JSON list of C-alpha atoms in Angstrom, two decimals:
[
{"chain": "A", "resi": 1, "resn": "UNK", "atom": "CA", "xyz": [131.19, 55.70, -57.11]},
{"chain": "A", "resi": 2, "resn": "UNK", "atom": "CA", "xyz": [132.00, 51.94, -58.12]},
{"chain": "A", "resi": 3, "resn": "UNK", "atom": "CA", "xyz": [131.62, 51.89, -61.86]},
{"chain": "A", "resi": 4, "resn": "UNK", "atom": "CA", "xyz": [132.40, 48.80, -64.38]},
{"chain": "A", "resi": 5, "resn": "UNK", "atom": "CA", "xyz": [132.89, 50.00, -67.47]},
{"chain": "A", "resi": 6, "resn": "UNK", "atom": "CA", "xyz": [132.76, 47.43, -70.51]},
{"chain": "A", "resi": 7, "resn": "UNK", "atom": "CA", "xyz": [133.94, 47.83, -74.18]},
{"chain": "A", "resi": 8, "resn": "UNK", "atom": "CA", "xyz": [131.78, 48.35, -77.09]},
{"chain": "A", "resi": 9, "resn": "UNK", "atom": "CA", "xyz": [129.78, 45.69, -79.01]},
{"chain": "A", "resi": 10, "resn": "UNK", "atom": "CA", "xyz": [131.33, 42.94, -81.20]},
{"chain": "A", "resi": 11, "resn": "UNK", "atom": "CA", "xyz": [130.67, 41.67, -84.53]},
{"chain": "A", "resi": 12, "resn": "UNK", "atom": "CA", "xyz": [132.82, 38.61, -85.16]},
{"chain": "A", "resi": 13, "resn": "UNK", "atom": "CA", "xyz": [133.03, 35.67, -87.76]},
{"chain": "A", "resi": 14, "resn": "UNK", "atom": "CA", "xyz": [132.76, 32.01, -86.79]},
{"chain": "A", "resi": 15, "resn": "UNK", "atom": "CA", "xyz": [136.11, 30.43, -85.89]},
{"chain": "A", "resi": 16, "resn": "UNK", "atom": "CA", "xyz": [137.80, 34.06, -84.74]},
{"chain": "A", "resi": 17, "resn": "UNK", "atom": "CA", "xyz": [138.19, 35.58, -81.38]},
{"chain": "A", "resi": 18, "resn": "UNK", "atom": "CA", "xyz": [137.13, 38.53, -79.30]},
{"chain": "A", "resi": 19, "resn": "UNK", "atom": "CA", "xyz": [138.72, 40.25, -76.26]},
{"chain": "A", "resi": 20, "resn": "UNK", "atom": "CA", "xyz": [136.08, 42.28, -74.18]},
{"chain": "A", "resi": 21, "resn": "UNK", "atom": "CA", "xyz": [137.19, 44.59, -71.54]},
{"chain": "A", "resi": 22, "resn": "UNK", "atom": "CA", "xyz": [135.96, 45.59, -67.98]},
{"chain": "A", "resi": 23, "resn": "UNK", "atom": "CA", "xyz": [137.55, 48.53, -66.53]},
{"chain": "A", "resi": 24, "resn": "UNK", "atom": "CA", "xyz": [136.76, 49.21, -62.87]},
{"chain": "A", "resi": 25, "resn": "UNK", "atom": "CA", "xyz": [136.83, 52.75, -60.92]},
{"chain": "A", "resi": 26, "resn": "UNK", "atom": "CA", "xyz": [135.87, 53.79, -57.66]},
{"chain": "A", "resi": 27, "resn": "UNK", "atom": "CA", "xyz": [137.41, 51.14, -55.50]},
{"chain": "A", "resi": 28, "resn": "UNK", "atom": "CA", "xyz": [140.47, 49.18, -54.77]},
{"chain": "A", "resi": 29, "resn": "UNK", "atom": "CA", "xyz": [140.39, 47.08, -57.93]},
{"chain": "A", "resi": 30, "resn": "UNK", "atom": "CA", "xyz": [142.37, 44.14, -56.18]},
{"chain": "A", "resi": 31, "resn": "UNK", "atom": "CA", "xyz": [140.28, 43.93, -53.25]},
{"chain": "A", "resi": 32, "resn": "UNK", "atom": "CA", "xyz": [137.22, 42.18, -55.16]},
{"chain": "A", "resi": 33, "resn": "UNK", "atom": "CA", "xyz": [137.09, 39.35, -57.83]},
{"chain": "A", "resi": 34, "resn": "UNK", "atom": "CA", "xyz": [135.74, 40.15, -61.35]},
{"chain": "A", "resi": 35, "resn": "UNK", "atom": "CA", "xyz": [133.01, 37.56, -62.42]},
{"chain": "A", "resi": 36, "resn": "UNK", "atom": "CA", "xyz": [131.79, 37.00, -66.00]},
{"chain": "A", "resi": 37, "resn": "UNK", "atom": "CA", "xyz": [128.44, 36.27, -66.74]},
{"chain": "A", "resi": 38, "resn": "UNK", "atom": "CA", "xyz": [126.79, 35.12, -70.14]},
{"chain": "A", "resi": 39, "resn": "UNK", "atom": "CA", "xyz": [123.07, 36.21, -71.09]},
{"chain": "A", "resi": 40, "resn": "UNK", "atom": "CA", "xyz": [121.24, 34.75, -73.71]},
{"chain": "A", "resi": 41, "resn": "UNK", "atom": "CA", "xyz": [117.51, 34.52, -74.63]},
{"chain": "A", "resi": 42, "resn": "UNK", "atom": "CA", "xyz": [117.49, 31.01, -74.87]},
{"chain": "A", "resi": 43, "resn": "UNK", "atom": "CA", "xyz": [119.68, 29.92, -72.05]},
{"chain": "A", "resi": 44, "resn": "UNK", "atom": "CA", "xyz": [119.30, 32.86, -69.85]},
{"chain": "A", "resi": 45, "resn": "UNK", "atom": "CA", "xyz": [122.19, 33.48, -67.38]},
{"chain": "A", "resi": 46, "resn": "UNK", "atom": "CA", "xyz": [125.11, 31.47, -67.12]},
{"chain": "A", "resi": 47, "resn": "UNK", "atom": "CA", "xyz": [128.05, 32.05, -65.02]},
{"chain": "A", "resi": 48, "resn": "UNK", "atom": "CA", "xyz": [131.25, 31.77, -66.77]},
{"chain": "A", "resi": 49, "resn": "UNK", "atom": "CA", "xyz": [133.94, 32.18, -64.11]},
{"chain": "A", "resi": 50, "resn": "UNK", "atom": "CA", "xyz": [136.01, 34.53, -61.99]},
{"chain": "A", "resi": 51, "resn": "UNK", "atom": "CA", "xyz": [139.33, 35.95, -61.82]},
{"chain": "A", "resi": 52, "resn": "UNK", "atom": "CA", "xyz": [141.07, 36.98, -58.51]},
{"chain": "A", "resi": 53, "resn": "UNK", "atom": "CA", "xyz": [142.22, 40.56, -59.47]},
{"chain": "A", "resi": 54, "resn": "UNK", "atom": "CA", "xyz": [145.21, 40.45, -57.07]},
{"chain": "A", "resi": 55, "resn": "UNK", "atom": "CA", "xyz": [147.07, 36.84, -57.77]},
{"chain": "A", "resi": 56, "resn": "UNK", "atom": "CA", "xyz": [145.53, 36.50, -61.49]},
{"chain": "A", "resi": 57, "resn": "UNK", "atom": "CA", "xyz": [144.24, 33.29, -59.96]},
{"chain": "A", "resi": 58, "resn": "UNK", "atom": "CA", "xyz": [141.13, 31.82, -62.12]},
{"chain": "A", "resi": 59, "resn": "UNK", "atom": "CA", "xyz": [138.08, 29.61, -61.84]},
{"chain": "A", "resi": 60, "resn": "UNK", "atom": "CA", "xyz": [135.81, 28.40, -64.86]},
{"chain": "A", "resi": 61, "resn": "UNK", "atom": "CA", "xyz": [132.74, 26.93, -65.04]},
{"chain": "A", "resi": 62, "resn": "UNK", "atom": "CA", "xyz": [133.78, 23.53, -66.65]},
{"chain": "A", "resi": 63, "resn": "UNK", "atom": "CA", "xyz": [131.37, 24.33, -69.90]},
{"chain": "A", "resi": 64, "resn": "UNK", "atom": "CA", "xyz": [133.42, 27.53, -70.54]},
{"chain": "A", "resi": 65, "resn": "UNK", "atom": "CA", "xyz": [136.85, 26.03, -70.18]},
{"chain": "A", "resi": 66, "resn": "UNK", "atom": "CA", "xyz": [138.55, 26.40, -73.39]},
{"chain": "A", "resi": 67, "resn": "UNK", "atom": "CA", "xyz": [136.22, 28.98, -74.47]},
{"chain": "A", "resi": 68, "resn": "UNK", "atom": "CA", "xyz": [136.80, 31.88, -72.13]},
{"chain": "A", "resi": 69, "resn": "UNK", "atom": "CA", "xyz": [140.22, 33.21, -70.94]},
{"chain": "A", "resi": 70, "resn": "UNK", "atom": "CA", "xyz": [140.44, 35.67, -67.85]},
{"chain": "A", "resi": 71, "resn": "UNK", "atom": "CA", "xyz": [143.04, 38.09, -67.76]},
{"chain": "A", "resi": 72, "resn": "UNK", "atom": "CA", "xyz": [143.70, 41.16, -65.50]},
{"chain": "A", "resi": 73, "resn": "UNK", "atom": "CA", "xyz": [145.84, 44.28, -66.12]},
{"chain": "A", "resi": 74, "resn": "UNK", "atom": "CA", "xyz": [146.35, 45.75, -62.41]},
{"chain": "A", "resi": 75, "resn": "UNK", "atom": "CA", "xyz": [148.01, 48.84, -63.59]},
{"chain": "A", "resi": 76, "resn": "UNK", "atom": "CA", "xyz": [145.01, 49.83, -65.37]},
{"chain": "A", "resi": 77, "resn": "UNK", "atom": "CA", "xyz": [142.02, 48.17, -63.16]},
{"chain": "A", "resi": 78, "resn": "UNK", "atom": "CA", "xyz": [140.82, 46.40, -65.98]},
{"chain": "A", "resi": 79, "resn": "UNK", "atom": "CA", "xyz": [139.84, 42.72, -66.48]},
{"chain": "A", "resi": 80, "resn": "UNK", "atom": "CA", "xyz": [139.47, 41.21, -69.88]},
{"chain": "A", "resi": 81, "resn": "UNK", "atom": "CA", "xyz": [137.79, 38.23, -71.34]},
{"chain": "A", "resi": 82, "resn": "UNK", "atom": "CA", "xyz": [138.83, 36.43, -74.50]},
{"chain": "A", "resi": 83, "resn": "UNK", "atom": "CA", "xyz": [136.38, 34.23, -76.25]},
{"chain": "A", "resi": 84, "resn": "UNK", "atom": "CA", "xyz": [137.90, 31.84, -78.77]},
{"chain": "A", "resi": 85, "resn": "UNK", "atom": "CA", "xyz": [136.75, 29.71, -81.75]},
{"chain": "A", "resi": 86, "resn": "UNK", "atom": "CA", "xyz": [133.56, 31.58, -81.94]},
{"chain": "A", "resi": 87, "resn": "UNK", "atom": "CA", "xyz": [130.39, 29.87, -83.07]},
{"chain": "A", "resi": 88, "resn": "UNK", "atom": "CA", "xyz": [126.74, 31.32, -83.39]},
{"chain": "A", "resi": 89, "resn": "UNK", "atom": "CA", "xyz": [126.02, 29.83, -79.85]},
{"chain": "A", "resi": 90, "resn": "UNK", "atom": "CA", "xyz": [128.52, 32.33, -78.37]},
{"chain": "A", "resi": 91, "resn": "UNK", "atom": "CA", "xyz": [126.25, 35.25, -79.58]},
{"chain": "A", "resi": 92, "resn": "UNK", "atom": "CA", "xyz": [125.27, 36.65, -76.28]},
{"chain": "A", "resi": 93, "resn": "UNK", "atom": "CA", "xyz": [125.41, 39.70, -73.86]},
{"chain": "A", "resi": 94, "resn": "UNK", "atom": "CA", "xyz": [128.51, 39.17, -71.50]},
{"chain": "A", "resi": 95, "resn": "UNK", "atom": "CA", "xyz": [128.52, 41.09, -68.56]},
{"chain": "A", "resi": 96, "resn": "UNK", "atom": "CA", "xyz": [131.60, 41.59, -66.11]},
{"chain": "A", "resi": 97, "resn": "UNK", "atom": "CA", "xyz": [130.52, 41.81, -62.12]},
{"chain": "A", "resi": 98, "resn": "UNK", "atom": "CA", "xyz": [132.24, 42.71, -59.19]},
{"chain": "A", "resi": 99, "resn": "UNK", "atom": "CA", "xyz": [132.12, 39.80, -57.04]},
{"chain": "A", "resi": 100, "resn": "UNK", "atom": "CA", "xyz": [132.87, 39.76, -53.12]},
{"chain": "A", "resi": 101, "resn": "UNK", "atom": "CA", "xyz": [136.12, 37.46, -52.46]},
{"chain": "A", "resi": 102, "resn": "UNK", "atom": "CA", "xyz": [134.46, 35.98, -49.07]},
{"chain": "A", "resi": 103, "resn": "UNK", "atom": "CA", "xyz": [131.41, 35.38, -47.38]},
{"chain": "A", "resi": 104, "resn": "UNK", "atom": "CA", "xyz": [128.56, 35.72, -49.91]},
{"chain": "A", "resi": 105, "resn": "UNK", "atom": "CA", "xyz": [129.93, 35.61, -53.39]},
{"chain": "A", "resi": 106, "resn": "UNK", "atom": "CA", "xyz": [127.55, 38.23, -54.16]},
{"chain": "A", "resi": 107, "resn": "UNK", "atom": "CA", "xyz": [127.55, 40.49, -57.51]},
{"chain": "A", "resi": 108, "resn": "UNK", "atom": "CA", "xyz": [127.40, 43.83, -56.28]},
{"chain": "A", "resi": 109, "resn": "UNK", "atom": "CA", "xyz": [128.08, 45.77, -59.07]},
{"chain": "A", "resi": 110, "resn": "UNK", "atom": "CA", "xyz": [127.86, 45.01, -62.88]},
{"chain": "A", "resi": 111, "resn": "UNK", "atom": "CA", "xyz": [129.04, 46.43, -66.13]},
{"chain": "A", "resi": 112, "resn": "UNK", "atom": "CA", "xyz": [126.72, 47.49, -68.84]},
{"chain": "A", "resi": 113, "resn": "UNK", "atom": "CA", "xyz": [127.09, 44.63, -70.46]},
{"chain": "A", "resi": 114, "resn": "UNK", "atom": "CA", "xyz": [128.79, 43.70, -74.11]},
{"chain": "A", "resi": 115, "resn": "UNK", "atom": "CA", "xyz": [126.79, 42.39, -77.27]},
{"chain": "A", "resi": 116, "resn": "UNK", "atom": "CA", "xyz": [128.78, 39.95, -78.79]},
{"chain": "A", "resi": 117, "resn": "UNK", "atom": "CA", "xyz": [127.11, 38.54, -82.30]},
{"chain": "A", "resi": 118, "resn": "UNK", "atom": "CA", "xyz": [128.99, 35.79, -84.03]},
{"chain": "A", "resi": 119, "resn": "UNK", "atom": "CA", "xyz": [127.79, 35.63, -88.09]},
{"chain": "A", "resi": 120, "resn": "UNK", "atom": "CA", "xyz": [129.42, 34.92, -91.08]},
{"chain": "B", "resi": 1, "resn": "UNK", "atom": "CA", "xyz": [124.96, 20.61, -61.35]},
{"chain": "B", "resi": 2, "resn": "UNK", "atom": "CA", "xyz": [122.40, 22.20, -59.29]},
{"chain": "B", "resi": 3, "resn": "UNK", "atom": "CA", "xyz": [119.21, 23.13, -60.88]},
{"chain": "B", "resi": 4, "resn": "UNK", "atom": "CA", "xyz": [117.41, 26.32, -59.78]},
{"chain": "B", "resi": 5, "resn": "UNK", "atom": "CA", "xyz": [113.55, 26.30, -60.60]},
{"chain": "B", "resi": 6, "resn": "UNK", "atom": "CA", "xyz": [111.57, 29.63, -60.19]},
{"chain": "B", "resi": 7, "resn": "UNK", "atom": "CA", "xyz": [108.01, 30.05, -59.90]},
{"chain": "B", "resi": 8, "resn": "UNK", "atom": "CA", "xyz": [105.87, 31.12, -61.54]},
{"chain": "B", "resi": 9, "resn": "UNK", "atom": "CA", "xyz": [107.35, 32.24, -64.78]},
{"chain": "B", "resi": 10, "resn": "UNK", "atom": "CA", "xyz": [105.37, 35.20, -65.34]},
{"chain": "B", "resi": 11, "resn": "UNK", "atom": "CA", "xyz": [103.19, 36.83, -62.54]},
{"chain": "B", "resi": 12, "resn": "UNK", "atom": "CA", "xyz": [100.71, 39.84, -62.98]},
{"chain": "B", "resi": 13, "resn": "UNK", "atom": "CA", "xyz": [100.11, 41.88, -59.90]},
{"chain": "B", "resi": 14, "resn": "UNK", "atom": "CA", "xyz": [98.33, 45.11, -58.96]},
{"chain": "B", "resi": 15, "resn": "UNK", "atom": "CA", "xyz": [100.27, 48.20, -57.28]},
{"chain": "B", "resi": 16, "resn": "UNK", "atom": "CA", "xyz": [100.16, 47.64, -53.23]},
{"chain": "B", "resi": 17, "resn": "UNK", "atom": "CA", "xyz": [99.85, 43.97, -53.69]},
{"chain": "B", "resi": 18, "resn": "UNK", "atom": "CA", "xyz": [102.20, 41.63, -51.72]},
{"chain": "B", "resi": 19, "resn": "UNK", "atom": "CA", "xyz": [104.17, 39.56, -54.13]},
{"chain": "B", "resi": 20, "resn": "UNK", "atom": "CA", "xyz": [106.15, 36.29, -53.48]},
{"chain": "B", "resi": 21, "resn": "UNK", "atom": "CA", "xyz": [108.45, 34.76, -55.84]},
{"chain": "B", "resi": 22, "resn": "UNK", "atom": "CA", "xyz": [109.45, 31.17, -55.41]},
{"chain": "B", "resi": 23, "resn": "UNK", "atom": "CA", "xyz": [113.14, 29.50, -56.01]},
{"chain": "B", "resi": 24, "resn": "UNK", "atom": "CA", "xyz": [113.77, 25.94, -55.41]},
{"chain": "B", "resi": 25, "resn": "UNK", "atom": "CA", "xyz": [117.06, 24.40, -55.82]},
{"chain": "B", "resi": 26, "resn": "UNK", "atom": "CA", "xyz": [117.51, 20.59, -56.75]},
{"chain": "B", "resi": 27, "resn": "UNK", "atom": "CA", "xyz": [119.65, 19.84, -53.65]},
{"chain": "B", "resi": 28, "resn": "UNK", "atom": "CA", "xyz": [120.22, 21.80, -50.56]},
{"chain": "B", "resi": 29, "resn": "UNK", "atom": "CA", "xyz": [122.42, 25.15, -51.09]},
{"chain": "B", "resi": 30, "resn": "UNK", "atom": "CA", "xyz": [122.71, 26.04, -47.54]},
{"chain": "B", "resi": 31, "resn": "UNK", "atom": "CA", "xyz": [121.25, 29.48, -47.81]},
{"chain": "B", "resi": 32, "resn": "UNK", "atom": "CA", "xyz": [123.97, 30.47, -50.30]},
{"chain": "B", "resi": 33, "resn": "UNK", "atom": "CA", "xyz": [121.61, 32.38, -52.59]},
{"chain": "B", "resi": 34, "resn": "UNK", "atom": "CA", "xyz": [120.97, 35.81, -54.10]},
{"chain": "B", "resi": 35, "resn": "UNK", "atom": "CA", "xyz": [118.26, 37.34, -55.68]},
{"chain": "B", "resi": 36, "resn": "UNK", "atom": "CA", "xyz": [118.60, 39.86, -58.79]},
{"chain": "B", "resi": 37, "resn": "UNK", "atom": "CA", "xyz": [116.76, 42.45, -60.63]},
{"chain": "B", "resi": 38, "resn": "UNK", "atom": "CA", "xyz": [116.91, 42.82, -64.38]},
{"chain": "B", "resi": 39, "resn": "UNK", "atom": "CA", "xyz": [114.82, 45.63, -65.78]},
{"chain": "B", "resi": 40, "resn": "UNK", "atom": "CA", "xyz": [114.56, 45.74, -69.30]},
{"chain": "B", "resi": 41, "resn": "UNK", "atom": "CA", "xyz": [117.98, 46.79, -71.35]},
{"chain": "B", "resi": 42, "resn": "UNK", "atom": "CA", "xyz": [119.64, 47.05, -68.13]},
{"chain": "B", "resi": 43, "resn": "UNK", "atom": "CA", "xyz": [122.32, 45.04, -66.04]},
{"chain": "B", "resi": 44, "resn": "UNK", "atom": "CA", "xyz": [121.04, 42.69, -63.46]},
{"chain": "B", "resi": 45, "resn": "UNK", "atom": "CA", "xyz": [120.99, 44.52, -60.03]},
{"chain": "B", "resi": 46, "resn": "UNK", "atom": "CA", "xyz": [121.75, 42.81, -56.64]},
{"chain": "B", "resi": 47, "resn": "UNK", "atom": "CA", "xyz": [118.52, 42.96, -54.20]},
{"chain": "B", "resi": 48, "resn": "UNK", "atom": "CA", "xyz": [119.15, 40.28, -51.61]},
{"chain": "B", "resi": 49, "resn": "UNK", "atom": "CA", "xyz": [122.20, 38.40, -50.64]},
{"chain": "B", "resi": 50, "resn": "UNK", "atom": "CA", "xyz": [122.83, 35.20, -48.55]},
{"chain": "B", "resi": 51, "resn": "UNK", "atom": "CA", "xyz": [119.31, 34.49, -48.69]},
{"chain": "B", "resi": 52, "resn": "UNK", "atom": "CA", "xyz": [117.85, 37.48, -46.39]},
{"chain": "B", "resi": 53, "resn": "UNK", "atom": "CA", "xyz": [120.32, 40.19, -46.64]},
{"chain": "B", "resi": 54, "resn": "UNK", "atom": "CA", "xyz": [119.07, 43.50, -48.06]},
{"chain": "B", "resi": 55, "resn": "UNK", "atom": "CA", "xyz": [121.65, 44.97, -50.45]},
{"chain": "B", "resi": 56, "resn": "UNK", "atom": "CA", "xyz": [122.48, 48.81, -49.51]},
{"chain": "B", "resi": 57, "resn": "UNK", "atom": "CA", "xyz": [120.21, 51.17, -51.07]},
{"chain": "B", "resi": 58, "resn": "UNK", "atom": "CA", "xyz": [117.65, 48.52, -51.91]},
{"chain": "B", "resi": 59, "resn": "UNK", "atom": "CA", "xyz": [113.91, 49.33, -50.66]},
{"chain": "B", "resi": 60, "resn": "UNK", "atom": "CA", "xyz": [113.01, 47.68, -47.19]},
{"chain": "B", "resi": 61, "resn": "UNK", "atom": "CA", "xyz": [109.83, 46.36, -49.17]},
{"chain": "B", "resi": 62, "resn": "UNK", "atom": "CA", "xyz": [111.92, 43.73, -50.52]},
{"chain": "B", "resi": 63, "resn": "UNK", "atom": "CA", "xyz": [112.93, 40.52, -48.47]},
{"chain": "B", "resi": 64, "resn": "UNK", "atom": "CA", "xyz": [114.28, 37.32, -48.65]},
{"chain": "B", "resi": 65, "resn": "UNK", "atom": "CA", "xyz": [114.01, 34.21, -46.48]},
{"chain": "B", "resi": 66, "resn": "UNK", "atom": "CA", "xyz": [114.45, 30.27, -46.97]},
{"chain": "B", "resi": 67, "resn": "UNK", "atom": "CA", "xyz": [116.54, 27.42, -46.39]},
{"chain": "B", "resi": 68, "resn": "UNK", "atom": "CA", "xyz": [117.52, 23.93, -47.85]},
{"chain": "B", "resi": 69, "resn": "UNK", "atom": "CA", "xyz": [116.12, 23.98, -51.05]},
{"chain": "B", "resi": 70, "resn": "UNK", "atom": "CA", "xyz": [113.28, 26.28, -50.78]},
{"chain": "B", "resi": 71, "resn": "UNK", "atom": "CA", "xyz": [113.58, 30.13, -51.18]},
{"chain": "B", "resi": 72, "resn": "UNK", "atom": "CA", "xyz": [111.52, 33.08, -51.46]},
{"chain": "B", "resi": 73, "resn": "UNK", "atom": "CA", "xyz": [111.46, 36.78, -52.41]},
{"chain": "B", "resi": 74, "resn": "UNK", "atom": "CA", "xyz": [108.73, 38.90, -51.14]},
{"chain": "B", "resi": 75, "resn": "UNK", "atom": "CA", "xyz": [107.75, 42.40, -52.12]},
{"chain": "B", "resi": 76, "resn": "UNK", "atom": "CA", "xyz": [105.71, 43.65, -49.36]},
{"chain": "B", "resi": 77, "resn": "UNK", "atom": "CA", "xyz": [103.82, 46.50, -51.34]},
{"chain": "B", "resi": 78, "resn": "UNK", "atom": "CA", "xyz": [104.49, 46.31, -55.31]},
{"chain": "B", "resi": 79, "resn": "UNK", "atom": "CA", "xyz": [105.10, 49.43, -57.09]},
{"chain": "B", "resi": 80, "resn": "UNK", "atom": "CA", "xyz": [105.38, 50.52, -60.75]},
{"chain": "B", "resi": 81, "resn": "UNK", "atom": "CA", "xyz": [109.15, 50.46, -60.72]},
{"chain": "B", "resi": 82, "resn": "UNK", "atom": "CA", "xyz": [109.25, 47.03, -59.46]},
{"chain": "B", "resi": 83, "resn": "UNK", "atom": "CA", "xyz": [108.17, 45.72, -63.00]},
{"chain": "B", "resi": 84, "resn": "UNK", "atom": "CA", "xyz": [111.17, 43.54, -63.90]},
{"chain": "B", "resi": 85, "resn": "UNK", "atom": "CA", "xyz": [112.42, 40.01, -64.13]},
{"chain": "B", "resi": 86, "resn": "UNK", "atom": "CA", "xyz": [113.81, 38.81, -60.94]},
{"chain": "B", "resi": 87, "resn": "UNK", "atom": "CA", "xyz": [116.82, 35.69, -60.92]},
{"chain": "B", "resi": 88, "resn": "UNK", "atom": "CA", "xyz": [117.80, 33.63, -57.98]},
{"chain": "B", "resi": 89, "resn": "UNK", "atom": "CA", "xyz": [121.64, 32.57, -57.98]},
{"chain": "B", "resi": 90, "resn": "UNK", "atom": "CA", "xyz": [123.26, 30.04, -56.13]},
{"chain": "B", "resi": 91, "resn": "UNK", "atom": "CA", "xyz": [126.86, 29.82, -55.33]},
{"chain": "B", "resi": 92, "resn": "UNK", "atom": "CA", "xyz": [126.77, 26.67, -52.62]},
{"chain": "B", "resi": 93, "resn": "UNK", "atom": "CA", "xyz": [128.61, 24.50, -55.39]},
{"chain": "B", "resi": 94, "resn": "UNK", "atom": "CA", "xyz": [129.95, 24.93, -58.66]},
{"chain": "B", "resi": 95, "resn": "UNK", "atom": "CA", "xyz": [128.92, 25.53, -61.49]},
{"chain": "B", "resi": 96, "resn": "UNK", "atom": "CA", "xyz": [127.19, 28.28, -59.91]},
{"chain": "B", "resi": 97, "resn": "UNK", "atom": "CA", "xyz": [123.88, 28.53, -61.30]},
{"chain": "B", "resi": 98, "resn": "UNK", "atom": "CA", "xyz": [120.95, 31.28, -61.84]},
{"chain": "B", "resi": 99, "resn": "UNK", "atom": "CA", "xyz": [117.21, 30.48, -62.18]},
{"chain": "B", "resi": 100, "resn": "UNK", "atom": "CA", "xyz": [115.31, 31.00, -65.55]},
{"chain": "B", "resi": 101, "resn": "UNK", "atom": "CA", "xyz": [113.92, 34.05, -64.02]},
{"chain": "B", "resi": 102, "resn": "UNK", "atom": "CA", "xyz": [110.10, 35.14, -62.77]},
{"chain": "B", "resi": 103, "resn": "UNK", "atom": "CA", "xyz": [108.84, 37.97, -64.81]},
{"chain": "B", "resi": 104, "resn": "UNK", "atom": "CA", "xyz": [106.78, 40.62, -63.06]},
{"chain": "B", "resi": 105, "resn": "UNK", "atom": "CA", "xyz": [104.09, 42.58, -64.46]},
{"chain": "B", "resi": 106, "resn": "UNK", "atom": "CA", "xyz": [101.65, 45.10, -63.47]},
{"chain": "B", "resi": 107, "resn": "UNK", "atom": "CA", "xyz": [97.94, 43.94, -63.81]}
]
């Protein structure tokens, strides 16, 4: 069965970086993109961007350019998101989701989410 | 950016009720809209894609409709397990955006 397993919760200091992972299983990894979504109580759900797991090409929401960097390791079927120059506003739950590459860009499977807390 | 406005923010209904949730886009999104259900403490779950297509495994009491700027998610007969927050999501043009959600409660 399709699964997206994300790494564990992170506690980080302002100004630092974190890198969270999303390991896929149960399907051909390079046949679907991986998207990342941020969820906070105040801002709700926000689309960060996606990575083409085959080519490594990326597309970002302008708001997250310079904040999020998406990468992929095809050999381990794992996608990564690095968040840099962290501020308290980056505290959120971050989800990875499998995205269809064509037609409806639906997110049909989601990871369990990673809580990132930025605090001194 | 395309703004997605969901209404009502909170909806209380009884088991067996027909429930209608609304999502209005700030411009035409050409049916490029999905609906997601999020239960407390869980990740969102895809219910409906491209306005009216039921995701595999989702009960047939869920249905979607709409066009242009106005979209609707309907639950034909509310069940206790449907208590959740429902989000619409547009991918017609970037940045892709979610609505703020409708929280569905049991009366």
